Structures are given as structure tokens and as C-alpha cells.
Short mmCIF file of C-alpha atoms in Angstrom, two decimals:
data_model
loop_
_atom_site.label_atom_id
_atom_site.label_comp_id
_atom_site.label_asym_id
_atom_site.label_seq_id
_atom_site.Cartn_x
_atom_site.Cartn_y
_atom_site.Cartn_z
CA MET A 982 -50.87 -1.19 4.52
CA SER A 983 -48.13 1.42 4.57
CA CYS A 984 -45.06 1.84 2.44
CA VAL A 985 -41.65 2.67 3.96
CA LYS A 986 -38.91 4.09 1.81
CA VAL A 987 -35.34 3.35 2.96
CA TYR A 988 -32.56 5.67 1.80
CA PHE A 989 -28.83 4.89 2.09
CA CYS A 990 -26.36 7.79 2.01
CA SER A 991 -23.38 7.17 -0.28
CA SER A 992 -20.15 9.04 -0.72
CA ASP A 993 -21.69 10.75 -3.76
CA ASP A 994 -23.94 12.71 -1.36
CA ILE A 995 -20.85 14.44 0.18
CA LYS A 996 -20.11 17.24 -2.24
CA THR A 997 -17.27 18.81 -0.22
CA ASP A 998 -14.63 16.97 1.74
CA PRO A 999 -14.85 17.56 5.50
CA VAL A 1000 -12.01 19.23 7.37
CA VAL A 1001 -10.18 16.78 9.66
CA VAL A 1002 -7.66 18.21 12.13
CA ILE A 1003 -5.66 16.50 14.87
CA ARG A 1004 -4.13 18.58 17.63
CA ARG A 1005 -2.97 18.47 21.20
CA ARG A 1006 -5.71 19.22 23.66
CA PHE A 1007 -5.37 22.47 25.58
CA VAL A 1008 -6.35 21.96 29.19
CA LYS A 1009 -5.18 23.35 32.53
CA SER A 1010 -3.38 20.16 33.54
CA VAL A 1011 0.03 20.11 31.91
CA GLN A 1012 0.32 16.37 32.48
CA THR A 1013 -2.98 15.73 30.71
CA ALA A 1014 -2.18 18.09 27.86
CA SER A 1015 1.10 16.34 27.23
CA ALA A 1016 -0.58 13.00 26.48
CA VAL A 1017 -4.05 13.84 25.05
CA LEU A 1018 -4.91 14.43 21.40
CA GLU A 1019 -8.20 15.49 19.88
CA CYS A 1020 -9.52 14.85 16.39
CA VAL A 1021 -11.87 17.61 15.17
CA VAL A 1022 -14.13 17.02 12.15
CA SER A 1023 -16.16 19.81 10.57
CA GLY A 1024 -18.20 20.14 7.38
CA LEU A 1025 -19.57 16.61 7.61
CA PRO A 1026 -23.28 15.96 6.84
CA SER A 1027 -25.45 13.93 9.17
CA GLY A 1028 -25.16 10.19 9.30
CA GLU A 1029 -23.05 7.51 10.92
CA VAL A 1030 -19.39 8.46 11.22
CA CYS A 1031 -16.46 6.49 12.68
CA ILE A 1032 -13.10 7.80 13.90
CA ASN A 1033 -9.87 6.09 14.90
CA PHE A 1034 -6.26 7.13 15.59
CA GLN A 1035 -2.94 6.07 14.10
CA ALA A 1036 0.69 6.22 15.22
CA ASN A 1037 3.17 6.28 12.33
CA THR A 1038 0.21 5.41 10.02
CA ALA A 1039 -0.60 2.18 11.96
CA ASP A 1040 -3.95 1.96 13.79
CA ILE A 1041 -3.65 2.19 17.57
CA THR A 1042 -7.38 2.39 18.39
CA ALA A 1043 -10.52 0.63 17.20
CA LEU A 1044 -13.24 2.49 15.31
CA SER A 1045 -15.44 4.68 17.48
CA CYS A 1046 -18.77 5.30 15.73
CA VAL A 1047 -21.61 7.79 16.38
CA ASP A 1048 -24.79 8.84 14.61
CA TRP A 1049 -23.79 12.39 13.69
CA ALA A 1050 -26.36 15.18 13.29
CA PRO A 1051 -24.88 18.70 13.02
CA SER A 1052 -26.94 21.71 14.12
CA GLU A 1053 -26.64 25.48 14.36
CA ASN A 1054 -25.00 25.15 17.79
CA ILE A 1055 -22.87 22.05 17.12
CA TRP A 1056 -21.12 22.07 13.76
CA SER A 1057 -18.02 19.96 14.50
CA LEU A 1058 -17.40 16.51 15.94
CA THR A 1059 -14.53 15.97 18.39
CA LYS A 1060 -12.95 12.72 19.56
CA HIS A 1061 -10.23 12.51 22.25
CA LEU A 1062 -7.36 10.08 22.64
CA THR A 1063 -5.18 9.57 25.71
CA ILE A 1064 -1.95 8.40 24.08
CA PRO A 1065 -0.91 4.99 25.44
CA LYS A 1066 2.39 5.11 27.33
CA ALA A 1067 3.85 2.58 24.90
CA GLN A 1068 3.35 5.15 22.11
CA GLN A 1069 4.81 8.12 24.00
CA MET A 1070 8.16 7.83 22.28
CA ASN A 1071 10.50 10.23 20.56
CA GLY A 1072 9.89 10.01 16.80
CA ASN A 1073 6.24 8.90 16.92
CA THR A 1074 3.76 10.95 14.88
CA PHE A 1075 -0.03 10.72 15.09
CA THR A 1076 -3.01 11.07 12.75
CA CYS A 1077 -6.74 10.43 12.95
CA LYS A 1078 -9.00 9.03 10.24
CA VAL A 1079 -12.71 9.69 9.63
CA HIS A 1080 -14.76 6.93 8.01
CA ARG A 1081 -18.06 7.09 6.15
CA PRO A 1082 -19.47 4.36 3.96
CA PHE A 1083 -17.22 3.91 0.95
CA LYS A 1084 -14.90 6.80 1.83
CA SER A 1085 -12.45 8.05 4.50
CA TRP A 1086 -10.39 11.15 5.26
CA THR A 1087 -7.12 11.39 7.15
CA SER A 1088 -5.94 14.36 9.17
CA ASN A 1089 -2.61 16.09 8.96
CA SER A 1090 0.21 14.64 11.10
CA THR A 1091 1.00 15.94 14.55
CA GLY A 1092 4.70 15.77 13.88
CA ASN A 1093 7.07 14.56 16.58
CA ILE A 1094 5.38 15.73 19.81
CA PHE A 1095 7.58 13.72 22.18
CA VAL A 1096 10.83 15.45 21.33
CA ILE A 1097 13.39 15.07 24.10
CA ALA A 1098 15.66 18.05 24.58
CA PRO A 1099 19.35 17.15 24.02
CA SER A 1100 20.20 18.50 27.47
CA SER A 1101 17.91 15.95 29.12
CA GLN A 1102 19.78 13.15 27.34
CA ARG A 1103 22.94 13.98 29.29
CA ALA A 1104 23.66 13.24 32.92
CA GLU A 1105 26.45 13.77 35.41
CA VAL A 1106 28.36 10.49 35.82
CA TYR A 1107 30.66 9.70 38.73
CA LEU A 1108 32.73 6.53 39.21
CA VAL A 1109 34.00 5.71 42.70
CA GLY A 1110 36.60 3.04 43.37
CA PRO A 1111 36.99 0.70 46.34
CA SER A 1112 38.02 1.91 49.77
CA LEU A 1113 41.48 1.27 51.12
CA SER A 1114 40.18 -0.90 53.95
CA SER A 1115 38.09 -3.13 51.67
CA VAL A 1116 41.02 -3.77 49.30
CA ARG A 1117 43.12 -4.86 52.27
CA SER A 1118 40.59 -7.02 54.07
CA GLU A 1119 38.16 -8.42 51.47
CA THR A 1120 38.42 -10.81 48.51
CA SER A 1121 36.01 -8.69 46.44
CA VAL A 1122 35.39 -4.95 46.38
CA SER A 1123 32.66 -2.62 45.11
CA LEU A 1124 32.81 -0.04 42.34
CA THR A 1125 29.98 2.51 42.27
CA CYS A 1126 28.68 4.34 39.21
CA LEU A 1127 26.47 7.30 40.16
CA VAL A 1128 24.19 8.95 37.58
CA VAL A 1129 22.60 12.34 38.36
CA GLY A 1130 20.14 14.07 36.02
CA GLN A 1131 16.53 14.28 34.85
CA SER A 1132 14.40 11.10 34.64
CA VAL A 1133 17.38 8.87 35.32
CA LYS A 1134 15.25 5.74 34.81
CA LEU A 1135 15.65 6.47 31.09
CA PHE A 1136 19.42 5.97 31.31
CA SER A 1137 21.01 2.55 30.98
CA ILE A 1138 24.22 1.66 32.83
CA GLN A 1139 26.61 -0.89 31.33
CA TRP A 1140 29.83 -2.08 32.98
CA LYS A 1141 32.93 -3.13 31.08
CA GLU A 1142 36.22 -4.68 32.18
CA ASN A 1143 39.20 -4.09 29.89
CA GLY A 1144 36.77 -3.09 27.13
CA ILE A 1145 34.61 -6.23 27.41
CA VAL A 1146 31.02 -6.12 28.68
CA HIS A 1147 31.01 -7.38 32.24
CA ASN A 1148 28.81 -10.37 33.01
CA PRO A 1149 26.96 -10.16 35.28
CA ASN A 1150 26.23 -6.45 35.09
CA GLY A 1151 26.16 -4.32 38.23
CA HIS A 1152 23.28 -4.20 40.70
CA GLU A 1153 21.17 -1.15 39.84
CA GLN A 1154 19.29 0.65 42.59
CA GLU A 1155 15.96 2.48 42.31
CA PRO A 1156 16.13 6.21 41.41
CA ARG A 1157 16.08 8.71 44.25
CA ASP A 1158 14.44 12.15 44.06
CA HIS A 1159 16.26 15.29 45.23
CA ASN A 1160 14.95 18.67 46.39
CA ASN A 1161 16.49 20.49 43.42
CA GLY A 1162 14.34 18.53 40.94
CA THR A 1163 17.03 16.08 39.85
CA GLN A 1164 17.20 12.34 40.37
CA SER A 1165 20.07 9.93 40.94
CA LYS A 1166 20.64 6.22 40.76
CA GLU A 1167 23.58 3.95 41.44
CA SER A 1168 24.92 0.79 39.87
CA ILE A 1169 27.27 -1.23 42.07
CA LEU A 1170 29.68 -3.74 40.54
CA LYS A 1171 31.46 -6.39 42.59
CA VAL A 1172 34.97 -7.19 41.33
CA SER A 1173 37.70 -9.41 42.71
CA VAL A 1174 40.61 -7.83 44.56
CA ARG A 1175 42.89 -9.93 42.35
CA ASP A 1176 41.57 -8.22 39.20
CA TRP A 1177 41.78 -4.79 40.85
CA ASN A 1178 45.38 -5.36 41.94
CA ALA A 1179 46.17 -6.57 38.40
CA TYR A 1180 45.33 -3.06 37.13
CA ALA A 1181 42.19 -4.12 35.23
CA VAL A 1182 40.41 -1.10 33.70
CA PHE A 1183 36.75 -0.86 34.64
CA ALA A 1184 34.35 1.39 32.73
CA CYS A 1185 30.86 2.61 33.50
CA GLU A 1186 28.97 3.45 30.28
CA VAL A 1187 25.78 5.53 30.57
CA LYS A 1188 23.38 6.03 27.66
CA HIS A 1189 19.94 7.64 27.32
CA LEU A 1190 17.34 5.32 25.77
CA CYS A 1191 16.59 7.91 23.06
CA SER A 1192 20.21 8.65 22.18
CA ASN A 1193 23.18 6.82 20.70
CA TYR A 1194 25.61 8.99 22.66
CA ALA A 1195 27.39 7.12 25.45
CA GLN A 1196 29.03 8.78 28.45
CA GLN A 1197 31.84 6.71 29.89
CA LYS A 1198 33.99 6.91 33.02
CA ARG A 1199 37.01 4.65 33.64
CA ILE A 1200 38.87 3.63 36.76
CA SER A 1201 41.75 1.33 37.68
CA LYS A 1202 44.34 0.90 40.37
CA THR A 1203 46.89 3.69 40.17
CA ARG A 1204 50.19 2.64 38.62
CA ASP A 1205 52.14 5.71 39.72
CA PRO A 1206 51.28 6.39 43.39
CA LYS A 1207 52.99 9.21 45.26
CA GLN A 1208 53.92 8.66 48.90
CA PRO A 1209 52.85 11.37 51.36
CA THR A 1210 55.18 13.63 53.28
CA VAL A 1211 54.24 13.59 56.98
CA ARG A 1212 55.31 16.32 59.41
CA ILE A 1213 54.26 17.15 62.98
CA LEU A 1214 54.05 20.68 64.37
CA ARG A 1215 54.22 20.59 68.18
CA PRO A 1216 52.77 23.32 70.40
CA SER A 1217 55.12 25.96 71.77
CA ASP A 1218 56.12 26.02 75.44
CA SER A 1219 53.87 29.04 75.99
CA ASP A 1220 50.91 27.15 74.47
CA LEU A 1221 51.60 24.19 76.72
CA SER A 1222 51.62 26.37 79.80
CA GLY A 1223 48.83 28.76 78.81
CA LEU A 1224 46.27 26.69 76.89
CA LYS A 1225 43.91 24.24 78.49
CA ASN A 1226 43.86 22.04 75.42
CA PRO A 1227 47.04 22.39 73.38
CA SER A 1228 47.24 20.48 70.11
CA LEU A 1229 49.68 18.68 67.90
CA LEU A 1230 49.17 19.28 64.19
CA CYS A 1231 50.08 16.60 61.64
CA LEU A 1232 50.51 17.82 58.05
CA ILE A 1233 50.21 15.18 55.29
CA THR A 1234 50.98 16.46 51.78
CA GLY A 1235 51.80 15.39 48.24
CA PHE A 1236 50.13 11.98 48.18
CA PHE A 1237 48.28 10.28 45.31
CA PRO A 1238 45.74 8.73 45.07
CA SER A 1239 43.56 10.40 47.70
CA ASP A 1240 42.58 7.36 49.79
CA ILE A 1241 44.32 7.67 53.16
CA SER A 1242 43.74 6.88 56.83
CA VAL A 1243 45.31 8.86 59.69
CA GLN A 1244 45.53 7.89 63.37
CA TRP A 1245 47.56 8.91 66.41
CA GLN A 1246 49.62 6.82 68.82
CA LEU A 1247 51.25 7.51 72.17
CA ASN A 1248 54.28 5.34 72.85
CA GLY A 1249 53.01 2.89 70.23
CA THR A 1250 49.48 2.64 71.68
CA GLN A 1251 46.67 3.86 69.45
CA LEU A 1252 44.69 6.81 70.82
CA ASP A 1253 40.90 7.01 70.68
CA ALA A 1254 39.47 8.75 67.60
CA SER A 1255 37.60 11.19 69.87
CA GLN A 1256 40.97 12.77 70.77
CA PHE A 1257 41.84 13.95 67.25
CA THR A 1258 40.19 15.53 64.23
CA ASN A 1259 41.03 14.80 60.59
CA SER A 1260 40.37 17.35 57.87
CA PRO A 1261 38.89 16.41 54.49
CA VAL A 1262 41.34 15.49 51.74
CA ALA A 1263 41.87 18.37 49.31
CA ALA A 1264 43.85 18.94 46.13
CA HIS A 1265 47.29 20.19 47.12
CA THR A 1266 49.16 20.57 43.84
CA SER A 1267 48.73 19.21 40.34
CA GLU A 1268 50.62 16.15 41.56
CA GLY A 1269 48.80 15.22 44.76
CA PHE A 1270 46.51 15.76 47.72
CA ALA A 1271 46.87 17.09 51.25
CA MET A 1272 45.13 16.96 54.63
CA HIS A 1273 45.90 17.58 58.28
CA SER A 1274 45.08 15.97 61.62
CA ALA A 1275 44.90 17.77 64.96
CA LEU A 1276 45.46 15.91 68.25
CA MET A 1277 44.00 17.72 71.26
CA LEU A 1278 44.79 16.71 74.83
CA PRO A 1279 44.43 18.53 78.14
CA ALA A 1280 47.79 19.93 79.28
CA SER A 1281 47.58 17.67 82.32
CA GLU A 1282 47.73 14.63 80.04
CA TRP A 1283 50.92 15.62 78.26
CA LYS A 1284 53.46 13.13 79.48
CA ASP A 1285 56.96 12.09 78.80
CA GLY A 1286 56.53 9.95 75.73
CA THR A 1287 56.38 9.92 71.95
CA PHE A 1288 53.33 10.94 69.92
CA SER A 1289 53.10 9.44 66.42
CA CYS A 1290 50.94 10.50 63.48
CA VAL A 1291 50.44 7.23 61.59
CA CYS A 1292 49.20 7.23 57.98
CA ALA A 1293 47.86 4.14 56.25
CA TRP A 1294 48.04 5.15 52.61
CA TYR A 1295 46.88 3.62 49.36
CA LEU A 1296 47.75 -0.09 49.20
CA VAL A 1297 50.96 -0.14 51.20
CA SER A 1298 50.86 -2.32 54.28
CA ALA A 1299 53.58 -0.35 56.13
CA HIS A 1300 52.56 2.71 58.11
CA LEU A 1301 54.26 6.02 57.51
CA PRO A 1302 54.79 7.52 60.99
CA SER A 1303 55.96 10.93 62.00
CA THR A 1304 56.84 11.37 65.68
CA SER A 1305 57.14 14.14 68.18
CA PRO A 1306 58.35 13.86 71.77
CA GLY A 1307 55.82 14.78 74.39
CA GLY A 1308 56.35 16.45 77.70
#
């Protein structure tokens, strides 16, 4: 018959508190390092030891226990944690706790490791109104709010009409990646032409999920439009006789807002768009915009007749023609 003596280690056997440190893991992969913590325990005698992790002092993992036996080559115990995505939030701090029978030790805090730079909480916001053609021909039109920045999925987009949250909200599209490292996404709001023509003020409010700062752009139908001045410059007689393809130049200046459509007519009949070229609209003065349109025709096609530069501008239904005699 043999006798077996069983010995239980108590907290009284630990004369010196172990050192418990939590830190971010240093590895080659930046993505891994940004979301992995390690809890390092040293100065702990042999025996069963359990470790778990906390976020803001609340447990986020179960106890992980091992039978610890330090040696000359291994004097510390390390436990890793891949931080759950739900905990990767600005403001969260992390600790780890070491448990032995009847006693436990908690590490220092990591501090706020998911700090978001203020610059990344801002985005470029653009608000685009309806086109001239859609206002004229449709019963509802689209407003587009474009957000450009870093990680745009973290930005919310809220529409308002006359200061009141619009219900339903706009249709938000998936983010798109760009070669310069930025992303963009759009929210499109359908509104009635009646509300637009009643000068309702629509606002696109953009806010980062980790910030209380809201960026807002507003748009409405212009109450003080400025009618364009339209003038045609005809080719000289020498150009008509010497050039294979002389051109008429239509100058359109001083209009506001910038939405405009330009076409050419010969004796009241609309010419094909392949026969003329329209420039982009550009700022002309502090009070308006300008553009030009060039009509090019072979000299053989210049006839006795009247060429008209016809501008459909803003919301007016009447065209604003400028004419020049041909031939």
C-alpha cells in the first residue's frame, strides 16, 4: 500500500506579484498588427493559469487556461487576441487579466488604439441638381449627393427638405475605389418637379460615424436667374473663299445658372449635332457663366439662308435665338 500526498498551491505561495503587460503585437503585416494584442505574463510560478481579455473593463473573451511551467529558456507566458471587428471602435481601451486560484492580476490599459485622425472624418461633398431636360419633361427629378474621401462607408448621408428630414431617404450606392486611394459614393434623392419649382430647399448632410460634425450642402431652384446674351460672329469673305471649312461662332455670355443647351438651325430646321461643337460652360464673371458654339460647314454648303444659334436656358420654354444670314 502506498501513500500519495496531494498539495494545492494557494495565493500565499506567490510571494511577488507577476508582471502583466498588454501591448500591440509587432509583426510584418500592418493589417494584422493593427488588430492583434498580446498579453505577456512574467514572474509567475508554475501551476495552472488562466487569461482573458477585456474591452472597457468588460470581458470579451472566455478564460483560456494552461498548465504553466517556467524554465530557463521560457520565463514568460504570452496570449494573443485578434480584436473582434465589433470592438474596433474609437474610444475602446483593452486590458488582460491573469487568474490563479483565489487571486487575479490585471494589466495596464492599452489606451485608445483606434483613434481616427480628424482629417479622415472629413470628406469632399458635392450636391448636383436636376438637369434642364428632366425638369421640363419629367414629373420627378433626381438630386445627387457625392461624397469623396477615405473609407466613405463610414459616412452617413441624410437628406432634408426645408430643414425637415426627408422620408424616404435617398438611394445610396456602393462605394467606388479610385486610383488615387480615395473612395466615393452617391446618394440619389427623387423629388417632385412641383416641389423643385416651388423653390423648396434640399440639403445633403454628411457625417462620419465617429464624429458629431456634420457637413451640409444645400440646393434649390434659382430665384434670380440671369438671361444669356447671344451673339454670332460670321466668317469673313476671305475665310469663305479661302477655307475649306469656314465656321460660325456663337458666343453665349452672362447667364445664370449654368444649365444651358445650344443648337443650330438653318432656315428654322435643326442641324445635326455632328456639324457643331459646344465648349464647356465656364465662369465668365462674378455674375454668370459663358460658353461658345462653333458651326462648321464646307464652303460648298453655305447657301442663301439664315443660320440661328438657339439656346434653351434654365427653365424658360422660349428659345433665345441669334441669327446670321448665310451666303
